[in-house]
Short mmCIF file of C-alpha atoms and ligand atoms in Angstrom, two decimals:
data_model
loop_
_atom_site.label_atom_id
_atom_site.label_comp_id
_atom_site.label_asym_id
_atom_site.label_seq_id
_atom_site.Cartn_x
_atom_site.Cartn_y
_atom_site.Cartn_z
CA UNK A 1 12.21 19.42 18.47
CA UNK A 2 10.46 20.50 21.68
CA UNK A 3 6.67 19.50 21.70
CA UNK A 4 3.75 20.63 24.62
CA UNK A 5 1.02 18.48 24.18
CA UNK A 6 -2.10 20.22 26.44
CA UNK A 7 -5.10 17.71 27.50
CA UNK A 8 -4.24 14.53 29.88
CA UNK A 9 -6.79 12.05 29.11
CA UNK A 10 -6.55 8.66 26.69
CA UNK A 11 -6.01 10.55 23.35
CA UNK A 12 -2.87 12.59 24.91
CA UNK A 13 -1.63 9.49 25.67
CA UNK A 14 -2.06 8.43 22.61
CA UNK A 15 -0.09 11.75 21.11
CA UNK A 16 2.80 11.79 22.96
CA UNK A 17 3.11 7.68 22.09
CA UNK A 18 2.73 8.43 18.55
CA UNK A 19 5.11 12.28 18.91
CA UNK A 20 7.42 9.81 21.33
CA UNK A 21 7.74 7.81 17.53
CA UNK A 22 8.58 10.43 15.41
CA UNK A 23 12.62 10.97 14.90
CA UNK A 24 12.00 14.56 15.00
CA UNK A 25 10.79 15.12 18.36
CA UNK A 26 13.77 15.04 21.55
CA UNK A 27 11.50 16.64 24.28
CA UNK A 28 7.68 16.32 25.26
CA UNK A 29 5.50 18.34 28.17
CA UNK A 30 2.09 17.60 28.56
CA UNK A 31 -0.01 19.69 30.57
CA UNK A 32 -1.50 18.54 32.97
CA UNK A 33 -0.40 14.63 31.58
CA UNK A 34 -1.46 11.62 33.53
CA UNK A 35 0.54 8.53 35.25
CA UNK A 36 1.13 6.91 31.99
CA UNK A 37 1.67 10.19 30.15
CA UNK A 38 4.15 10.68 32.63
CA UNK A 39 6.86 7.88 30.89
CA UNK A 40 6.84 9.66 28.03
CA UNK A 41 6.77 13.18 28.84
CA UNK A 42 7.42 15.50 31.10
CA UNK A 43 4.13 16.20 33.03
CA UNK A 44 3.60 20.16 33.45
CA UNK A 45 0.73 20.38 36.40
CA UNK A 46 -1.14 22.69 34.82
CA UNK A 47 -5.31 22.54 33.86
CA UNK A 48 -6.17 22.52 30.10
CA UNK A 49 -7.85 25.75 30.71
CA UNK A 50 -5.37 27.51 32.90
CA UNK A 51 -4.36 29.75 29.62
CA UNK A 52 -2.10 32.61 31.41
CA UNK A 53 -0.26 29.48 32.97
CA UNK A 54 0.15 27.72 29.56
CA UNK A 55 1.28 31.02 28.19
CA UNK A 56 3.72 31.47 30.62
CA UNK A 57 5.00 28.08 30.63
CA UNK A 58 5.27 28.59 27.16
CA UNK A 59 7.15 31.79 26.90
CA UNK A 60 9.52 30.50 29.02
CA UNK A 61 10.49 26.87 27.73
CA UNK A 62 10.12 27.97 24.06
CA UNK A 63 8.55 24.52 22.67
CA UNK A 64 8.88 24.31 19.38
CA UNK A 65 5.08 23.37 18.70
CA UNK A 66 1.89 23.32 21.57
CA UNK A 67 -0.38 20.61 20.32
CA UNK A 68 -4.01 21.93 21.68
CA UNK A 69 -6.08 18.64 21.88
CA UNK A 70 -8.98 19.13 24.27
CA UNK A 71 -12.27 21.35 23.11
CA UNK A 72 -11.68 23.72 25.99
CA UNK A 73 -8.88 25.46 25.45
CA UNK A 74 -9.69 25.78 21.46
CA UNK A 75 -12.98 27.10 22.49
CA UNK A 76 -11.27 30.08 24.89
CA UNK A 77 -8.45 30.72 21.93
CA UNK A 78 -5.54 28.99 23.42
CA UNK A 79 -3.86 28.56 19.87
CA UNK A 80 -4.44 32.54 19.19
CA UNK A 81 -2.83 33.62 22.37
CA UNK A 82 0.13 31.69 21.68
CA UNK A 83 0.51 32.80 18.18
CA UNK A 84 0.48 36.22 19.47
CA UNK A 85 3.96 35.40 21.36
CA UNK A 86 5.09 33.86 18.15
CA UNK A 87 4.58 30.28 19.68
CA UNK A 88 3.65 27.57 16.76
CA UNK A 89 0.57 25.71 17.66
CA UNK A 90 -1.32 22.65 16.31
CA UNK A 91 -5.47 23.55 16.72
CA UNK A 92 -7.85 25.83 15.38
CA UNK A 93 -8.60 29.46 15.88
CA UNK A 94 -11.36 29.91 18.50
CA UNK A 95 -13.30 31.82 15.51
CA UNK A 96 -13.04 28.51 13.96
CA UNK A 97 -13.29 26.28 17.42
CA UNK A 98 -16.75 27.84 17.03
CA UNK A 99 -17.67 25.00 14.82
CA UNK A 100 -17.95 22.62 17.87
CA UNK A 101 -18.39 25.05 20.97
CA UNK A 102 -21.34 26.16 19.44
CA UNK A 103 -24.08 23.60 18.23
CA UNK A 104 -26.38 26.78 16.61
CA UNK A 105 -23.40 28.03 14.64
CA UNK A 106 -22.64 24.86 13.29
CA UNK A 107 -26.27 24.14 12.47
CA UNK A 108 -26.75 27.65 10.70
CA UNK A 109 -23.50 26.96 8.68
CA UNK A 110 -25.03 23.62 7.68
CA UNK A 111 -28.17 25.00 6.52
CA UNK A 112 -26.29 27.90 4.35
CA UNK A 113 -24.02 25.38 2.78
CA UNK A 114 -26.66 22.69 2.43
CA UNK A 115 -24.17 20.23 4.12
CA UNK A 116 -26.94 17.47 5.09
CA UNK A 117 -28.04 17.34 8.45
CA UNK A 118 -30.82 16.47 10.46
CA UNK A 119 -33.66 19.26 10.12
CA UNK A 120 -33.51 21.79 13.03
CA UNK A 121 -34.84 25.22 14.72
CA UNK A 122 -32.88 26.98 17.50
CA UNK A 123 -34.65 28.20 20.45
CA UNK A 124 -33.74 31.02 22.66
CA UNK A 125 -37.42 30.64 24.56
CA UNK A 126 -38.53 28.40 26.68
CA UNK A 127 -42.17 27.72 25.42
CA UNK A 128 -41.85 28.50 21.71
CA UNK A 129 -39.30 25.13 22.27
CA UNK A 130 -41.62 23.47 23.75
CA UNK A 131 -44.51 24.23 21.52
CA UNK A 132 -42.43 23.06 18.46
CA UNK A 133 -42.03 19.48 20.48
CA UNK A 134 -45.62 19.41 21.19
CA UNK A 135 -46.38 20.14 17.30
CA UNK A 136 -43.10 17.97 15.74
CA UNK A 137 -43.90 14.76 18.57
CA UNK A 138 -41.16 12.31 19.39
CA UNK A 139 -38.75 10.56 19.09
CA UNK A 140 -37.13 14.07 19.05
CA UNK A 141 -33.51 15.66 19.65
CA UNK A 142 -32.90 18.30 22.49
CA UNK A 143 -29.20 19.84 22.23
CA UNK A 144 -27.82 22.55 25.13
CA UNK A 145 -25.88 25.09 22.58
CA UNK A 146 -22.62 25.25 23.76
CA UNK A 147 -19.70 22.60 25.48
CA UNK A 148 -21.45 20.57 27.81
CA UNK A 149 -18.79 17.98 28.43
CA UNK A 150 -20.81 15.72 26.06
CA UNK A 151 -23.39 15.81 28.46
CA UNK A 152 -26.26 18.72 27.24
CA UNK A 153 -27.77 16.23 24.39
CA UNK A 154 -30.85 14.33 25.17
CA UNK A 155 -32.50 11.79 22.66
CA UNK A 156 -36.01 12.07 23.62
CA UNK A 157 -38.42 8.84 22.91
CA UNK A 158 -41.41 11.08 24.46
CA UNK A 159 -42.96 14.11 24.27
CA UNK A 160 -42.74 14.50 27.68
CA UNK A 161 -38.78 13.58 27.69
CA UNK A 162 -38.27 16.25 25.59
CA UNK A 163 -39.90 18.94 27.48
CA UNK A 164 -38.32 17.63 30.92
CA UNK A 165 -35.08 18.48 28.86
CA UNK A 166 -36.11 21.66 27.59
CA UNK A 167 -37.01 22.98 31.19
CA UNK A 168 -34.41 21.54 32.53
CA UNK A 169 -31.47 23.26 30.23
CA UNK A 170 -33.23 26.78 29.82
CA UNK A 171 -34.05 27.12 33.08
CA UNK A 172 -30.41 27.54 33.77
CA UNK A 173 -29.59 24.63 36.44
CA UNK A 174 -28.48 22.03 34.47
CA UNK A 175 -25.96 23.31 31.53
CA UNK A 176 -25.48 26.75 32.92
CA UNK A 177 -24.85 29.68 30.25
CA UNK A 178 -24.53 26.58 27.63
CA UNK A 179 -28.31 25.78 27.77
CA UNK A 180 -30.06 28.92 27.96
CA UNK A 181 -30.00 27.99 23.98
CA UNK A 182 -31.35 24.92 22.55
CA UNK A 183 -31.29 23.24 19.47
CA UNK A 184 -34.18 20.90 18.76
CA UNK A 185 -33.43 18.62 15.91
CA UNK A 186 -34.82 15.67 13.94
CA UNK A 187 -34.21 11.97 15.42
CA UNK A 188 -32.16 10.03 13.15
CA UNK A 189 -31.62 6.65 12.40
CA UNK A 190 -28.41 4.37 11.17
CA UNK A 191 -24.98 3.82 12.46
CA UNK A 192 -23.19 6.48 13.80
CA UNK A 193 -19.33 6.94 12.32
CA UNK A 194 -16.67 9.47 12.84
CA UNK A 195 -14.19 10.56 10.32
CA UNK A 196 -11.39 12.68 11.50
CA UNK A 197 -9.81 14.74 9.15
CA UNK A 198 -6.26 16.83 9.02
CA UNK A 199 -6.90 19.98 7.15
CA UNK A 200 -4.80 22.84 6.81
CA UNK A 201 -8.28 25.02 5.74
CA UNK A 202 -7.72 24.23 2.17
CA UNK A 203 -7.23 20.87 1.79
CA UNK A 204 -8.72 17.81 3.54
CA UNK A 205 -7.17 14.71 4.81
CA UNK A 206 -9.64 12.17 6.27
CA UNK A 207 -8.32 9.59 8.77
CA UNK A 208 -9.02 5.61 9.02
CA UNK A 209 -12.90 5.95 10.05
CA UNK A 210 -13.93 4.53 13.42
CA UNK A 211 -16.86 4.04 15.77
CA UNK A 212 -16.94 5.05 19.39
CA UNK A 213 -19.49 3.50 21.80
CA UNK A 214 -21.32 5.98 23.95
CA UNK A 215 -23.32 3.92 26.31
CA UNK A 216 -21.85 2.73 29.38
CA UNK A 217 -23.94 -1.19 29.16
CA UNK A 218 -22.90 -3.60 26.10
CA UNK A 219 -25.59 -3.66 23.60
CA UNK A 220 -26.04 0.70 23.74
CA UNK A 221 -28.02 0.16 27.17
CA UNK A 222 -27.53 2.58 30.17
CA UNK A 223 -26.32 6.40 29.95
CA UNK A 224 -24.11 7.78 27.91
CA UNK A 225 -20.60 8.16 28.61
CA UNK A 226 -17.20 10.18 27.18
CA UNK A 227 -17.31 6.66 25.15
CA UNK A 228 -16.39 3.13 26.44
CA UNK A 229 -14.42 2.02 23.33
CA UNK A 230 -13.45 2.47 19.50
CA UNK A 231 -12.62 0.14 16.58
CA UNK A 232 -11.66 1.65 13.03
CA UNK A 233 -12.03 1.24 10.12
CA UNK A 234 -15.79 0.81 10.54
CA UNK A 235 -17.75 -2.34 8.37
CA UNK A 236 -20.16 0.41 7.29
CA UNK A 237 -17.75 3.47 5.69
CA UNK A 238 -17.64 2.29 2.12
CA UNK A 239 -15.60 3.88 -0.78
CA UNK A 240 -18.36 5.11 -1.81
CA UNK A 241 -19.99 6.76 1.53
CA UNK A 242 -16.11 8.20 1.75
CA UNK A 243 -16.53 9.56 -1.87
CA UNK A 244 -19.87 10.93 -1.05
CA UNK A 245 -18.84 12.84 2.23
CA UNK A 246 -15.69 14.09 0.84
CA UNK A 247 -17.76 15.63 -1.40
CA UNK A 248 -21.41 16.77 0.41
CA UNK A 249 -19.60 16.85 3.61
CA UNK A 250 -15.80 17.41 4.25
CA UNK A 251 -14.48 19.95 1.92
CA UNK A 252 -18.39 21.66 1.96
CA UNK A 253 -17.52 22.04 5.68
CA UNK A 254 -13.98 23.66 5.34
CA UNK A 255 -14.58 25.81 2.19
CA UNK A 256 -17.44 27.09 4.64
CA UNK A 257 -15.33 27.78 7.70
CA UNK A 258 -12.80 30.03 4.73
CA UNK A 259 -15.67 31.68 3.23
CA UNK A 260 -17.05 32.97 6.76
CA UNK A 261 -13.30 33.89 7.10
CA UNK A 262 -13.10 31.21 10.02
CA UNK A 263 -10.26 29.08 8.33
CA UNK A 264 -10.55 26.12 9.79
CA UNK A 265 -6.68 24.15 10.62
CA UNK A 266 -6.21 21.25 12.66
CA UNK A 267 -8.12 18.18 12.88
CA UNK A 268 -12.39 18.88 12.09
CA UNK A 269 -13.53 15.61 13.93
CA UNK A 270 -17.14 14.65 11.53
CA UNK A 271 -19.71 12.54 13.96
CA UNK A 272 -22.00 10.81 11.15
CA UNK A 273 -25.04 9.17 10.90
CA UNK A 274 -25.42 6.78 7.87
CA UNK A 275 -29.10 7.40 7.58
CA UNK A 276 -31.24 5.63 4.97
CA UNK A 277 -31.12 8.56 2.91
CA UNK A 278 -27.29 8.86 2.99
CA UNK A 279 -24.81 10.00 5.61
CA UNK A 280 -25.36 13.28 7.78
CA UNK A 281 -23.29 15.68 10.05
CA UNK A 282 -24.80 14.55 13.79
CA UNK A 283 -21.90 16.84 15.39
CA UNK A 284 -18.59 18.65 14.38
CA UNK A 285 -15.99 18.65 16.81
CA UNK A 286 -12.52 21.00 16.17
CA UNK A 287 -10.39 18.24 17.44
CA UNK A 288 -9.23 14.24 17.43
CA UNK A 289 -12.23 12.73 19.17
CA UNK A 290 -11.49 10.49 22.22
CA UNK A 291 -11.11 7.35 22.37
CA UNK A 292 -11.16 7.03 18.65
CA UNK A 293 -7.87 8.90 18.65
CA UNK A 294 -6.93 5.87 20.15
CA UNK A 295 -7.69 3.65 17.44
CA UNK A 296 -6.69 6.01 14.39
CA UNK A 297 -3.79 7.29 15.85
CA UNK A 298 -2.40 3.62 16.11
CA UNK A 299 -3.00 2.97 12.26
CA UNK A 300 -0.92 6.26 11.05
CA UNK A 301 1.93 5.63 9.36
CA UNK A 302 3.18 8.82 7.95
CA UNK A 303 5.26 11.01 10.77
CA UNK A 304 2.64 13.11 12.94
CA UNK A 305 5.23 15.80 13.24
CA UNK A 306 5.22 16.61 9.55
CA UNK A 307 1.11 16.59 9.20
CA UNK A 308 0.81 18.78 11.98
CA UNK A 309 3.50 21.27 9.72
CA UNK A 310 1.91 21.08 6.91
CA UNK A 311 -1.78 21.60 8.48
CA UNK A 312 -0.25 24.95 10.29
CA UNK A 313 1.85 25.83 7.21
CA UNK A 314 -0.92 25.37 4.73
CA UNK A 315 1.12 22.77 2.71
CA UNK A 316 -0.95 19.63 3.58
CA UNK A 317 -1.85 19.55 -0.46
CA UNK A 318 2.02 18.63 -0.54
CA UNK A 319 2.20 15.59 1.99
CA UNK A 320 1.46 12.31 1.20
CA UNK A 321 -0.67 10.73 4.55
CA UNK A 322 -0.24 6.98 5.05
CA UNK A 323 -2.67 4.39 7.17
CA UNK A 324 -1.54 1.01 7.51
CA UNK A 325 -3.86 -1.84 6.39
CA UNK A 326 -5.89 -3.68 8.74
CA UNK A 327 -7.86 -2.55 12.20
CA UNK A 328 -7.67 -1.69 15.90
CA UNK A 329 -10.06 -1.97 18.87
CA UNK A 330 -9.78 0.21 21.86
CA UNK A 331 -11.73 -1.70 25.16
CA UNK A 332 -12.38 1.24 27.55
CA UNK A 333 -12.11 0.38 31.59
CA UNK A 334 -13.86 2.12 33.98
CA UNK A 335 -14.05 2.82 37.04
CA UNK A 336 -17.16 1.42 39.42
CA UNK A 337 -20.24 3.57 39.08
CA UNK A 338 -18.95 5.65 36.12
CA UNK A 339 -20.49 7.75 34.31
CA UNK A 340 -21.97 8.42 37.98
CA UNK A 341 -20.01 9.21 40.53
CA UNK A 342 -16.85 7.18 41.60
CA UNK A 343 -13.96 6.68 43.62
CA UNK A 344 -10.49 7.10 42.78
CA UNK A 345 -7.26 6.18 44.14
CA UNK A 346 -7.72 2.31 43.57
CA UNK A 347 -4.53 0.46 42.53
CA UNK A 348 -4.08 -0.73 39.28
CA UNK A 349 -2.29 -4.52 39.03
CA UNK A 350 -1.14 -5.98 35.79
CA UNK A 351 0.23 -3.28 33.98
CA UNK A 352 3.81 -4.76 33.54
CA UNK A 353 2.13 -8.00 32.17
CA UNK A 354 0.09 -6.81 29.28
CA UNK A 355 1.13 -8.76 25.79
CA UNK A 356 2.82 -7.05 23.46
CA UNK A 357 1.20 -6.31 20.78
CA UNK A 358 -1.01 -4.60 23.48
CA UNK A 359 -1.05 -0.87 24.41
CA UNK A 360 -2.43 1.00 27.68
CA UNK A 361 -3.49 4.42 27.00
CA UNK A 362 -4.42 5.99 30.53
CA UNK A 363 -7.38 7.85 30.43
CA UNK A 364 -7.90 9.36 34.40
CA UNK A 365 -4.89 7.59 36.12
CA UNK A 366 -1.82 8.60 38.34
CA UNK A 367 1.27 7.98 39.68
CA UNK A 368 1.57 7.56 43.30
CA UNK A 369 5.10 6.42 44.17
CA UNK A 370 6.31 3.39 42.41
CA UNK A 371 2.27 2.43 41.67
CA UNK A 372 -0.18 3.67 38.99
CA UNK A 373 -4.14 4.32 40.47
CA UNK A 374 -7.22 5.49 39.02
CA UNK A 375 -7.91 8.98 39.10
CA UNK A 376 -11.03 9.13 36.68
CA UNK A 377 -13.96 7.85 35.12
CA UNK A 378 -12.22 6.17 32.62
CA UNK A 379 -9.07 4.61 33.56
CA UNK A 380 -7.57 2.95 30.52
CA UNK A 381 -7.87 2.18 27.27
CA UNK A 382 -6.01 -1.15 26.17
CA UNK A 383 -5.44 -1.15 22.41
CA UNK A 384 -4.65 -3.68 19.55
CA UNK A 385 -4.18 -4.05 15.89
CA UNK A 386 -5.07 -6.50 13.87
CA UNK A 387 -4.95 -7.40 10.11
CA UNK A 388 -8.86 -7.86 10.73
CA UNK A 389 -11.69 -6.18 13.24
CA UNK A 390 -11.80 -9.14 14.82
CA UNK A 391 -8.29 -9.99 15.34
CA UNK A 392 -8.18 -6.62 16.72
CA UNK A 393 -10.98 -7.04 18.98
CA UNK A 394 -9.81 -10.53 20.36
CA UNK A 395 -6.05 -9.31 21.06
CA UNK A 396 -7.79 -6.43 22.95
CA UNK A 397 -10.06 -8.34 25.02
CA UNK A 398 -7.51 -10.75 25.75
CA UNK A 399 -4.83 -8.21 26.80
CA UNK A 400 -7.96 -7.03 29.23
CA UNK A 401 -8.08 -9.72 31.26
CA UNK A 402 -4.35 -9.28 32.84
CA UNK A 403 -5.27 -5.71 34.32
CA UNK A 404 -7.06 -5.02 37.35
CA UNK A 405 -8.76 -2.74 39.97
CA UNK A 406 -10.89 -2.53 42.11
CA UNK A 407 -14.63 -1.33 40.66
CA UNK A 408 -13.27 -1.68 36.73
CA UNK A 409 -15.97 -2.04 34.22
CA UNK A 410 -16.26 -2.16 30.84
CA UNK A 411 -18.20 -3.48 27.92
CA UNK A 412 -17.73 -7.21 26.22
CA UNK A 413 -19.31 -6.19 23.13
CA UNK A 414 -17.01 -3.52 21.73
CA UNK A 415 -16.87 -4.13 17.53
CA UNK A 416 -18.75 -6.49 17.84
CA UNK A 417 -22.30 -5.60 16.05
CA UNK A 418 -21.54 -6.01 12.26
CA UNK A 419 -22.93 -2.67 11.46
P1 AMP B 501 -23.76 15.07 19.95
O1 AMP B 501 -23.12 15.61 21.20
O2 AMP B 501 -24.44 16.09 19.12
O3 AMP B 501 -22.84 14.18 19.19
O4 AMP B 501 -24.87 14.03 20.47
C1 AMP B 501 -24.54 12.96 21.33
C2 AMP B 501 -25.16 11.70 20.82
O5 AMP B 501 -26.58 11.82 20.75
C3 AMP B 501 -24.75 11.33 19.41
O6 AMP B 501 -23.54 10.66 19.38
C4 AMP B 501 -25.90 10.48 18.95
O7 AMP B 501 -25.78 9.17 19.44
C5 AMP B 501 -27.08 11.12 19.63
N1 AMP B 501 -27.71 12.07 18.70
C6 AMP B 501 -27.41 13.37 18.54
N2 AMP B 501 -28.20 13.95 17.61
C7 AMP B 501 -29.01 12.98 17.17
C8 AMP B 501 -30.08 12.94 16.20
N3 AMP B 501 -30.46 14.02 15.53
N4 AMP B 501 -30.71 11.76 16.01
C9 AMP B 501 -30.36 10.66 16.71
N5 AMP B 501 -29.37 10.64 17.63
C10 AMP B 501 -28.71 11.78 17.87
N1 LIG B 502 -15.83 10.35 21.18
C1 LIG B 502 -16.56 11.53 21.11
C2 LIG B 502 -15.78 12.76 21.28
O1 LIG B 502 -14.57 12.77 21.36
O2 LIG B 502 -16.38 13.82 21.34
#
């Protein structure tokens, strides 16, 4: 079969390796791709967003499936639109991409279900925010309502931090539309784990869990980035946190999303916190999360194709899904003054050399003639898997050291905090 993948960072790369596996799939596009996307699939130069041009890419090619993995296009109701031409596509409904595009909705559907969460108001005015800062004191959470590329959250240690953020999001200049809301939330403590689970709105299939790494400096120092490496499983998910969030958590969530007649299919990406008091829902997302795609993807053994079936066709309760046994680290590389501003177009040397049981995934690279050069923040993800963490970890930092370019950054301490 004929597969578009949209998106064109790290975890598309990651998709079309893992569709490029399956015996059912002879064709990929992948719009707009990337230079390594590009050896597996045809790249279609079109932006994630650019829905008339997907459509009409679509209507003419006929793809079998469209595989919707960025937030974006969920959020605007890429999957709908193609449905309407009779076009089969992997992703939630944007009634149910609401779940992650907006950080009220998913905080008012917590509340109602009693899913646990950190405690929260929502604030469409500017000084009733800022007098429930003053009167809750810090450390404190400020959250910009809608997509802010990861960016509109702000952990404040201060009073003062927290009404710099306030201002700074309602007053329209920072976030745009996506701030003139804010939710103010509870500071938690614990490590933070995602779980990303298949569903097909009925039934729930949760992935290998994983941590991502959001600060740009090893030991969580410096700003946050669009995360600078994954491992999975992580030391901290037990069997019995697992049991506990299938049950409080998970299928809460997605008999939720039915009841509200917002059937959630696709993959419901959980950020957690394992607080003292038990896990909690830090963030939903309505999609694989990136780069932990790139360490759960890796560990999947049953055939992608058929989960994504079954999750549109409402037959997942049917299909067994299969991890393999041991772990995989992802080391991000970055380009030189990322997550601030950066130059692209440097070279990248060593590609051809990496070790085998090594993978690239590029993240924001390019072809240019017979050479592959950064064209992003994040560059590359190199990949291994292990029968432990930390033969994961070691193959991954090893396979490191034979790439190359000018600027690149990343962090030494991926996996490495037994926590
Ligand atoms: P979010 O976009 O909601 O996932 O927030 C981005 C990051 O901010 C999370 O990954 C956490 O590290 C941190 N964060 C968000 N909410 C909280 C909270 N209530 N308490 C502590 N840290 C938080
Ligand atoms: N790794 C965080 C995300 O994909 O949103």
């Amino acid at each position: 079969m004929k597969i578009l993948i949209i998106g064109g960072g790290g975890r598309e790369h990651t998709l079309a390796w893992k569709l490029a596996q399956s015996r059912r799939v002879d064709k990929l596009w992948c719009a707009p791709g990337n230079g390594g996307i590009a050896a597996l699939a045809e790249c279609v130069p079109l932006k994630a967003t650019d829905i008339e041009g997907i459509l009409a890419f679509a209507k003419e090619n006929k793809p079998d499936m469209v595989m919707v993995a960025p937030d974006d296009p969920l959020a605007l109701g890429l999957v709908d639109e193609l449905e309407k031409f009779g076009i089969r596509a992997f992703g939630p409904h944007k009634n149910a991409a609401i779940i992650e595009a907006s950080k009220s909705f998913a905080k008012d559907l917590m509340k109602k279900y009693s899913i646990p969460t950190a405690k929260y108001e929502v604030f469409d005015d500017e000084e009733a925010a800022v007098k429930y800062i003053e009167r809750e004191g810090a450390p404190i959470v400020v959250k910009a309502d809608g997509l802010a590329l990861g960016k509109g959250v702000t952990v404040a240690m201060t009073v003062q931090e927290a009404v710099n953020a306030v201002r700074d999001a309602m007053s329209g200049g920072t976030f745009g539309k996506a701030g003139a809301r804010v939710v103010i939330e509870e500071f938690m403590t614990g490590t933070e784990v995602t779980v990303l689970c298949f569903t097909d709105g009925k039934t729930v299939v949760p992935m290998v869990s994983s941590q991502d790494h959001k600060r740009v400096f090893d030991n969580d120092q410096g700003p946050n980035t669009g995360g600078m490496g994954a491992f999975a499983p992580s030391r901290v998910y037990t069997e019995e946190i697992a049991d506990y969030c299938m049950e409080n958590i998970f299928l809460p969530t997605v008999r939720a999303m039915e009841t509200e007649g917002r059937l959630f299919k696709g993959v419901l990406y959980f950020g957690l916190m394992i607080t003292p008091e038990g896990p909690k829902v830090v963030e939903y997302n309505a999609r694989f999360g990136d780069p932990e795609a790139q360490v759960v993807l890796p560990m999947l053994k049953t055939d992608l194709v058929s989960i994504f079936d079954a999750c549109i066709d409402g037959t997942l309760d049917k299909l067994k899904v299969e991890f393999l046994s041991g772990a995989c680290a992802c080391i991000v590389l970055a380009s030189g003054g990322y997550p601030g501003s950066y130059e692209k177009g440097k070279v990248i040397e060593g590609l051809g050399r990496l070790p085998a049981d090594a993978a690239a995934f590029h993240a924001g690279t390019k072809r240019e003639g017979d050479k592959i050069v950064t064209n992003g923040g994040r560059v590359l993800g190199i990949t291994s898997r292990g029968s432990t963490l930390d033969e994961a970890i070691e193959k991954a930092y090893k396979a490191v050291k034979y790439v190359s370019f000018e600027g690149m950054h990343y962090r030494t301490d991926i996996g490495r905090k037994k926590e």
